[in-house]
C-alpha positions as CSV (number, residue, x, y, z in Angstrom):
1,X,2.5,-2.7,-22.3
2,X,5.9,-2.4,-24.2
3,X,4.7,-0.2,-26.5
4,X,3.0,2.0,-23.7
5,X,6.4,1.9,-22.0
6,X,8.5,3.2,-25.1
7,X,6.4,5.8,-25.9
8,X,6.0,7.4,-22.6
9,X,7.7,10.2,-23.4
10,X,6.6,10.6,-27.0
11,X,3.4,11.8,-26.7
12,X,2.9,11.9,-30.4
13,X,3.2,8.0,-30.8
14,X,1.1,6.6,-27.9
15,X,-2.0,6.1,-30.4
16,X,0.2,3.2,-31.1
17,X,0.2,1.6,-27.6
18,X,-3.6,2.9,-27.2
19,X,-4.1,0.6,-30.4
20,X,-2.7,-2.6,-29.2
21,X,-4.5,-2.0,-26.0
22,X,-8.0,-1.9,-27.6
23,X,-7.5,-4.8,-29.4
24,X,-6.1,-6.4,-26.2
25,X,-9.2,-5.5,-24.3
26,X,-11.7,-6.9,-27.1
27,X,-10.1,-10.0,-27.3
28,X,-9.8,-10.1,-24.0
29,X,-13.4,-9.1,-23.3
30,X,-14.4,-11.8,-26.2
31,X,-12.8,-14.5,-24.3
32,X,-14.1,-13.8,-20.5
33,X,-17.7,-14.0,-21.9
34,X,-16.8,-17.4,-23.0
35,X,-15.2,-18.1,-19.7
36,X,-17.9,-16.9,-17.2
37,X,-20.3,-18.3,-19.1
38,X,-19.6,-21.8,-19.0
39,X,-20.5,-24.2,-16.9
40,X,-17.8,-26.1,-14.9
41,X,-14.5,-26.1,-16.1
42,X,-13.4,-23.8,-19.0
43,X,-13.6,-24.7,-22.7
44,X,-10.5,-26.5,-23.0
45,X,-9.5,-24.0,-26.5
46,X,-9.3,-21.6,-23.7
47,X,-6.1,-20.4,-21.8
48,X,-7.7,-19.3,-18.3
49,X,-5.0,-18.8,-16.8
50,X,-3.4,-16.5,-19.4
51,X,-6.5,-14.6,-19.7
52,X,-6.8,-14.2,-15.8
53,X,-3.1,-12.7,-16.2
54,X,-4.3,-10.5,-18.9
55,X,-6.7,-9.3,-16.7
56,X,-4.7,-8.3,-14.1
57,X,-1.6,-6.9,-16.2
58,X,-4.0,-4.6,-18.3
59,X,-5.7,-3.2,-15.8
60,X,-2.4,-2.9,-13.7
61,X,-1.1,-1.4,-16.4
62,X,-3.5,1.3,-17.4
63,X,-2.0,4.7,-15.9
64,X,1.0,3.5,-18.2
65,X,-1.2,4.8,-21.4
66,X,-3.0,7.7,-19.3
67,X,-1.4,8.6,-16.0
68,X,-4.7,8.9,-14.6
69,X,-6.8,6.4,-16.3
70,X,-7.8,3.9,-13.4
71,X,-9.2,1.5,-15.2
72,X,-10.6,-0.3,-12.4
73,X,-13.6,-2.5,-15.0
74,X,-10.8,-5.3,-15.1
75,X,-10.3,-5.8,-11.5
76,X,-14.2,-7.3,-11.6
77,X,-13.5,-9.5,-14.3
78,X,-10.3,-10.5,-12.9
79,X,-12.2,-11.5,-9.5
80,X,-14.5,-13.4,-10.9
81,X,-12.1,-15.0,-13.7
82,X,-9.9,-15.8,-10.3
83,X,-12.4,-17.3,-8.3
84,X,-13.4,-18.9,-11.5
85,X,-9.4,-20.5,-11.6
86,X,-9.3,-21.5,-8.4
87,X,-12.8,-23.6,-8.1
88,X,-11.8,-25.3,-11.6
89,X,-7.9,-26.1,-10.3
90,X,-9.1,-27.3,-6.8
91,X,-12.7,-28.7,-7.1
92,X,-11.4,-32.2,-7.4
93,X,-9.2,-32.0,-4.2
94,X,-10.8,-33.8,-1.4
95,X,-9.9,-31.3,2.1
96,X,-7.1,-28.5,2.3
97,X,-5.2,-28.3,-1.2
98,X,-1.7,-28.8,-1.1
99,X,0.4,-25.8,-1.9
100,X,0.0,-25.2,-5.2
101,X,3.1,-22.9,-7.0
102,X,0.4,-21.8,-9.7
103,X,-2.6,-21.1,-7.4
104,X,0.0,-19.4,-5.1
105,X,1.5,-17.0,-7.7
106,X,-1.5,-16.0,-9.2
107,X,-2.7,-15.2,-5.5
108,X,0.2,-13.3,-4.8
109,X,-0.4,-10.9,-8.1
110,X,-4.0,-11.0,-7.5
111,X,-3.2,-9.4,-3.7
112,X,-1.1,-6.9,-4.9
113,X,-3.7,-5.4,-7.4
114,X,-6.6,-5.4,-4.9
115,X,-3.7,-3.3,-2.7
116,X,-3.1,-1.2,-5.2
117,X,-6.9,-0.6,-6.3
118,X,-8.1,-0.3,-2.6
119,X,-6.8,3.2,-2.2
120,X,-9.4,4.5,-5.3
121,X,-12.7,2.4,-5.4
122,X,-15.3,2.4,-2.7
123,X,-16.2,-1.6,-1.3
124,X,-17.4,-3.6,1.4
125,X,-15.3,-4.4,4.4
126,X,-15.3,-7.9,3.1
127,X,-14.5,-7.4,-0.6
128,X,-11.2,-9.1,-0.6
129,X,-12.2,-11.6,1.6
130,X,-12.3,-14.0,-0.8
131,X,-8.2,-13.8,-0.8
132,X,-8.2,-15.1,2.6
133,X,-10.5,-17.9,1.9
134,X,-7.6,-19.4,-0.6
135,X,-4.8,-18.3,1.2
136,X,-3.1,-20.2,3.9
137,X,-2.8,-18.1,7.2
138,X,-0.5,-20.2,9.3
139,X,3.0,-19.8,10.3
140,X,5.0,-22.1,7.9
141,X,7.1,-20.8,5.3
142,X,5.1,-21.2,2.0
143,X,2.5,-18.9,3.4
144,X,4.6,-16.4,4.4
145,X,7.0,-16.5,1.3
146,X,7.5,-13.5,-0.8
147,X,5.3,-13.6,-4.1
148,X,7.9,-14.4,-6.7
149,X,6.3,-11.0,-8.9
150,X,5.7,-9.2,-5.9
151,X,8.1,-9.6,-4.3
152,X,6.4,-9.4,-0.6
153,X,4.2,-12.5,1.1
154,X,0.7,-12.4,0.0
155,X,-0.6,-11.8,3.1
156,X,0.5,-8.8,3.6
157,X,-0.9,-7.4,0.9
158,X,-3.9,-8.6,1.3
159,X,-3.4,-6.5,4.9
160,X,-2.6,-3.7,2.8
161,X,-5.7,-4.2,0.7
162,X,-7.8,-4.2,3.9
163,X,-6.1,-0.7,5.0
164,X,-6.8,0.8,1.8
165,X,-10.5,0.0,1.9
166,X,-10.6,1.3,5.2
167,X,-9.5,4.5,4.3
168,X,-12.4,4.5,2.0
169,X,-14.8,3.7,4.2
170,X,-13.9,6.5,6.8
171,X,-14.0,9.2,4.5
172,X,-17.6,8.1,3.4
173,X,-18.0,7.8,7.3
174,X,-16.9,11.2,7.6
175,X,-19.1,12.7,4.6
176,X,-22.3,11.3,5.3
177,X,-22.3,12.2,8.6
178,X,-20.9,16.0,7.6
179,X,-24.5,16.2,5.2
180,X,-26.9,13.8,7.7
181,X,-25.9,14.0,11.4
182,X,-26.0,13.5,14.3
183,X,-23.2,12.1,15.6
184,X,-24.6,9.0,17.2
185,X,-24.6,7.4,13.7
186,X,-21.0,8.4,13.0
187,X,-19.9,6.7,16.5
188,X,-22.0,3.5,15.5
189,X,-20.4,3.7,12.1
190,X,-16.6,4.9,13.2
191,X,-16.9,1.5,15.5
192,X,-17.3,-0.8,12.9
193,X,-14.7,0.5,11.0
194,X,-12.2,0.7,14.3
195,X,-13.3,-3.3,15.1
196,X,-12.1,-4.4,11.5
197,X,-8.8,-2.0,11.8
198,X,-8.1,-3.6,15.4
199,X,-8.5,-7.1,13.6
200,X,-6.0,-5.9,10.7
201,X,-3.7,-4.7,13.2
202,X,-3.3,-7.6,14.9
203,X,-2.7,-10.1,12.3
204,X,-0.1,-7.5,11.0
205,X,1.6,-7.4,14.2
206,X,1.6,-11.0,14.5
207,X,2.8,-12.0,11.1
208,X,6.5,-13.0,11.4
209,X,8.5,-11.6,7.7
210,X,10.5,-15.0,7.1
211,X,14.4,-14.2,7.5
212,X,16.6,-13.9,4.9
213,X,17.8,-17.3,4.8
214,X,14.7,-18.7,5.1
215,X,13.5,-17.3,1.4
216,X,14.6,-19.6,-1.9
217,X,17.8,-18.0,-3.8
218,X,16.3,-15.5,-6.1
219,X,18.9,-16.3,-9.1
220,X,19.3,-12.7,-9.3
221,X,22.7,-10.7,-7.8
222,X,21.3,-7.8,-7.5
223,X,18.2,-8.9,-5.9
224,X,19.4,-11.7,-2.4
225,X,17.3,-12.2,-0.4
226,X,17.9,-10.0,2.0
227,X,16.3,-7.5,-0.2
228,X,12.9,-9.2,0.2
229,X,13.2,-9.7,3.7
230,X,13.6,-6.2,4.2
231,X,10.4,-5.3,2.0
232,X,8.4,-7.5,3.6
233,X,9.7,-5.9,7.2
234,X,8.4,-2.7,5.2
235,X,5.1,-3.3,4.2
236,X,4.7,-4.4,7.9
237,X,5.7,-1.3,8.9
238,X,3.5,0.6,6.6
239,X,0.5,-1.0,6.9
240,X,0.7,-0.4,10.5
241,X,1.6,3.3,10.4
242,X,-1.4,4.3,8.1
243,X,-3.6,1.8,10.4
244,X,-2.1,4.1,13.6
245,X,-2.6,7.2,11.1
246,X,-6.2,6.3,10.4
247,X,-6.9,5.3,13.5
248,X,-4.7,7.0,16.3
249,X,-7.1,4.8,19.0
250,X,-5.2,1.9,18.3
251,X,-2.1,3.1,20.0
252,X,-4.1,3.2,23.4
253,X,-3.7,0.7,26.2
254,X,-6.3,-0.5,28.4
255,X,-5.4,-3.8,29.7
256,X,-5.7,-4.7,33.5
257,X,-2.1,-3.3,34.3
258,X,-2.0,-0.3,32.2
259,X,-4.0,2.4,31.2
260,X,-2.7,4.6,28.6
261,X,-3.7,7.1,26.2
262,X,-1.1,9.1,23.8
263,X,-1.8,12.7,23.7
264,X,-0.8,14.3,20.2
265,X,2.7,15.3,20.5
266,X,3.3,11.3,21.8
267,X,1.0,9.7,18.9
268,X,3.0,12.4,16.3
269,X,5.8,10.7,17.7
270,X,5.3,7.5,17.2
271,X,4.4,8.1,13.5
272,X,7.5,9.7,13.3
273,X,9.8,7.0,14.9
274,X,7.5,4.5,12.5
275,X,8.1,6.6,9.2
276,X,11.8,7.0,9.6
277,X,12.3,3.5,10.5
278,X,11.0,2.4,7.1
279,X,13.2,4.8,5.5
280,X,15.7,3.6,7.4
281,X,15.0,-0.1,5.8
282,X,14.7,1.3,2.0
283,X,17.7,3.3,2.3
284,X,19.8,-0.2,3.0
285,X,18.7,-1.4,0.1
286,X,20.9,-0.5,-2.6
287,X,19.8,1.6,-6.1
288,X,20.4,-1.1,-7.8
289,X,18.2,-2.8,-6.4
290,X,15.0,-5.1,-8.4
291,X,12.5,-4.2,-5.3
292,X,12.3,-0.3,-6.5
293,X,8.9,-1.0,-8.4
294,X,7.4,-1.9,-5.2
295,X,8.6,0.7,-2.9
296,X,6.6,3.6,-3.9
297,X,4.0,2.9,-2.2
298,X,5.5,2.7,1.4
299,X,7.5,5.5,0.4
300,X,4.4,7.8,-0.1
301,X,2.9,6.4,3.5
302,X,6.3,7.1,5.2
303,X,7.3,10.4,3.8
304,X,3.5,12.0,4.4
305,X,4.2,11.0,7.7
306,X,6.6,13.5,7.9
307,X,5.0,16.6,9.2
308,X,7.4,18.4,12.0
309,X,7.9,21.7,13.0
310,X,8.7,24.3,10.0
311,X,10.8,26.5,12.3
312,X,14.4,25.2,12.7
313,X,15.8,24.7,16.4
314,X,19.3,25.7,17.1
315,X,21.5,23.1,18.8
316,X,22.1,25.3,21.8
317,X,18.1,25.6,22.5
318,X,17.7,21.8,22.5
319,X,21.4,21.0,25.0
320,X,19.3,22.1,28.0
321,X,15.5,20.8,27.2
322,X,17.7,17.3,26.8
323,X,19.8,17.9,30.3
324,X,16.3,19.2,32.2
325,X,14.4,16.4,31.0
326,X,16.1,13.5,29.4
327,X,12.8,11.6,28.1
328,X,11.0,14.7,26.6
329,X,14.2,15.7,25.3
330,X,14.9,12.5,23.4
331,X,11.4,12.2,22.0
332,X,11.4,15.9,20.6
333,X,14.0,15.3,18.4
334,X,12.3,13.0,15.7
335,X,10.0,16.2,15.7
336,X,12.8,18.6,15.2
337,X,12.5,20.7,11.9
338,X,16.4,19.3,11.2
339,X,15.7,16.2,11.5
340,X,12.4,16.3,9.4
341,X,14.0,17.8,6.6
342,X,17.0,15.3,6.3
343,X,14.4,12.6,6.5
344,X,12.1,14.9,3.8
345,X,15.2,15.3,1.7
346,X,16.0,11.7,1.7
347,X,12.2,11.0,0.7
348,X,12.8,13.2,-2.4
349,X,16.2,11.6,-3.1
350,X,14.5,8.1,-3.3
351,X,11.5,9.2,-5.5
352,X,13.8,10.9,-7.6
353,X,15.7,7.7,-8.3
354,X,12.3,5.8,-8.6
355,X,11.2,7.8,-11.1
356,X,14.7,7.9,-13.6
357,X,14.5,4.1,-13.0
358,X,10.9,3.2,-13.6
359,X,9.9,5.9,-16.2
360,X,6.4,6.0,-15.3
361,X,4.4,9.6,-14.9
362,X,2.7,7.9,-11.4
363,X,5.9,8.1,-9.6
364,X,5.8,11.7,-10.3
365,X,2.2,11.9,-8.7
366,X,3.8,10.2,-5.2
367,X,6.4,13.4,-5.4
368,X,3.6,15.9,-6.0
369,X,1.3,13.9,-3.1
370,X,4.4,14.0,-0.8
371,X,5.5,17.2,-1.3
372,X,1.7,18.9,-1.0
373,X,0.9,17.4,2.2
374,X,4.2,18.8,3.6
375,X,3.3,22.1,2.1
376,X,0.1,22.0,4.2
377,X,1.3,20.9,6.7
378,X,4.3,23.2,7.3
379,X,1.2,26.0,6.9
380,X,-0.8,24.2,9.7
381,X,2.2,24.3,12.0
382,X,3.4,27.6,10.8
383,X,-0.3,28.9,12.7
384,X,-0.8,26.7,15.3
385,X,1.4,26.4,18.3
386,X,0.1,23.1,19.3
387,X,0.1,20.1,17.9
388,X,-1.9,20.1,14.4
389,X,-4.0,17.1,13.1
390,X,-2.1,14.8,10.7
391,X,-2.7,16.1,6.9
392,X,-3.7,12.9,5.0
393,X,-2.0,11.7,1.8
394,X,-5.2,10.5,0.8
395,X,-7.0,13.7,0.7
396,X,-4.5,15.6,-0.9
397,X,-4.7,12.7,-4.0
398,X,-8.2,13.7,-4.3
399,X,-8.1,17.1,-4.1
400,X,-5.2,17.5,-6.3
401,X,-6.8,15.1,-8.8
402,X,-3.2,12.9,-8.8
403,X,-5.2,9.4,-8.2
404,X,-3.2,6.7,-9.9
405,X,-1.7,3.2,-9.6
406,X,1.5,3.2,-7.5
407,X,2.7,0.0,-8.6
């Protein structure tokens, strides 16, 4: 990993890195065998911890070499070395284990892979349901603590995990349907997927980000507290904006009392207000900052989100829209070109910063993601009069061939 990190920009020397890494993997893959193969508990000349850890860095790690190079083979072995870990720490425990730092660390960077992976491998619904089955879902404050690697509770990665395979799943929705037809089967199929995103959405909403002075000291100045608070009050926010993006349904009401469906312009709106409010969060954290490995991912959900009018309104045209109609008034402006482009601008500003601090060629994929679905969708606007469909970050990834890990 150091290696892979020193040479980034010396493309000449990265056979060294690419060396250390293939011995890395063999040993690695030597050991595993070992591992999985035994029965009960591990050989005790074995490190499974280390080489669940292993596991997880390397294939974390892997677009450090080659940009590009999802190497998504580890992430099996890592599951089943995990599961592995956890039966051979706990199968002695009589009940609910007692919160375990080691377990609950290992959880934590477990979660934030899966997240990470979910976005670029096609699974089950239920494929990182075996997270929830070790991870305590109640409202005390060691299940909702940030991850001390992470950074941001477990949980809510796992969320994010959930939302990524979503995404996956509605686009295969969406394909096999576009080849087989008819639409009865895409309805049947869409509904599954909408149940599960309703269940997401819910335990997102719910979840309560611990305050700031609820969270252990960190040690670190330039990283209180405070600055995990706010992530976590960021990944809630996320998940939920590309839950709303995905499925725009979710934002309707139909309880006894009310009865409400968004139109477009309303639902646009409410992914703007949703998107700059994350930004909002990021931006008070300061550069310095330790939480900017972690943020490139919201920032790629919140800055897609992005897509207003291309055609700047003058000041004068928008005084008497707000004195005729107060309401409509106020809720145009998060849509106004102006205000889009300082928020786009401040986007860029933030990548740019990511990218000079981290070093890594993915962050440069998030600025080239970002900026293309702006480009399309400034086009879409630019021939439409109406509102336009929301042009996803995902698609553009795939189209554009920028997949990598934005961690």
């Amino acid at each position: 990993m150091s290696s892979a990190h020193l040479h980034r920009l010396e493309k000449d020397r990265m056979r060294y890195s690419l060396e250390h890494r293939t011995q890395a993997i063999s040993q690695l893959a030597s050991n595993i065998t070992n591992v999985t193969g035994a029965e009960g508990s591990a050989p005790a000349n074995l490190d499974t911890t280390a080489l669940l850890l292993s596991s997880i860095l390397l294939g974390m790690t892997s677009t450090w070499h080659d940009v590009s190079m999802l190497d998504l083979v580890h992430l099996k072995g890592a599951r089943t070395l995990f599961q592995k870990w956890m039966f051979n720490a706990h199968r002695q425990s009589v009940g609910p284990s007692l919160y375990d730092p080691k377990s609950s660390f290992l959880l934590g960077v477990m979660a934030y892979w899966e997240a990470l992976a979910s976005f670029h491998v096609d699974q089950n619904l239920e494929a990182v349901d075996y997270l929830w089955d070790m991870c305590n879902r109640g409202t005390n404050s060691e299940a909702c603590c940030p991850n001390p690697l992470t950074g941001v509770s477990t949980s809510l990665f796992i969320s994010m995990a959930q939302v990524g395979t979503l995404s996956r799943q509605l686009r295969l929705v969406d394909r096999l349907c576009s080849l087989a037809g008819p639409d009865k089967y895409k309805g049947e199929m869409y509904l599954s997927l909408l149940d599960k995103a309703k269940e997401v959405e819910k335990f997102v909403r719910d979840y309560a980000v611990l305050a700031a002075d609820e969270i252990s000291a960190t040690g670190d100045d330039l990283t209180p507290s405070s600055h995990l608070h706010t992530m976590g009050l960021v990944y809630q926010l996320s998940i939920l904006l590309e839950l709303y993006r995905l499925f725009p349904e979710l934002l309707r009401s139909s309880d006894d009392q009310i009865n409400y469906s968004p139109n477009p312009s309303e639902t646009k709106h409410f992914l703007d207000t949703l998107a700059t409010n994350i930004l909002t969060l990021l931006v008070s954290i300061p550069p310095t900052s330790r939480t900017k490995a972690i943020q490139v991912l919201p920032l790629i959900i919140a800055g897609s989100a992005l897509q207003g009018q291309t055609q700047p309104s003058s000041s004068t045209s928008l005084l008497p829209l707000c004195i005729r109609d107060p309401i409509q008034g106020i809720m145009s402006l998060s849509s106004n070109s102006l205000i889009t482009n300082y928020w786009r601008r401040v986007v860029m500003d933030k990548i740019t910063s990511l990218r000079d601090y981290v070093g890594l060629d993915s962050v440069d994929h998030a600025r080239r993601i970002v900026e293309g679905v702006w480009m399309r969708a400034d086009s879409m606007s630019s021939r439409s009069a109406g509102a336009c469909s929301m042009v996803s970050w995902l698609d553009v990834m795939r189209e554009e061939k920028l997949q990598t890990f934005f961690g």
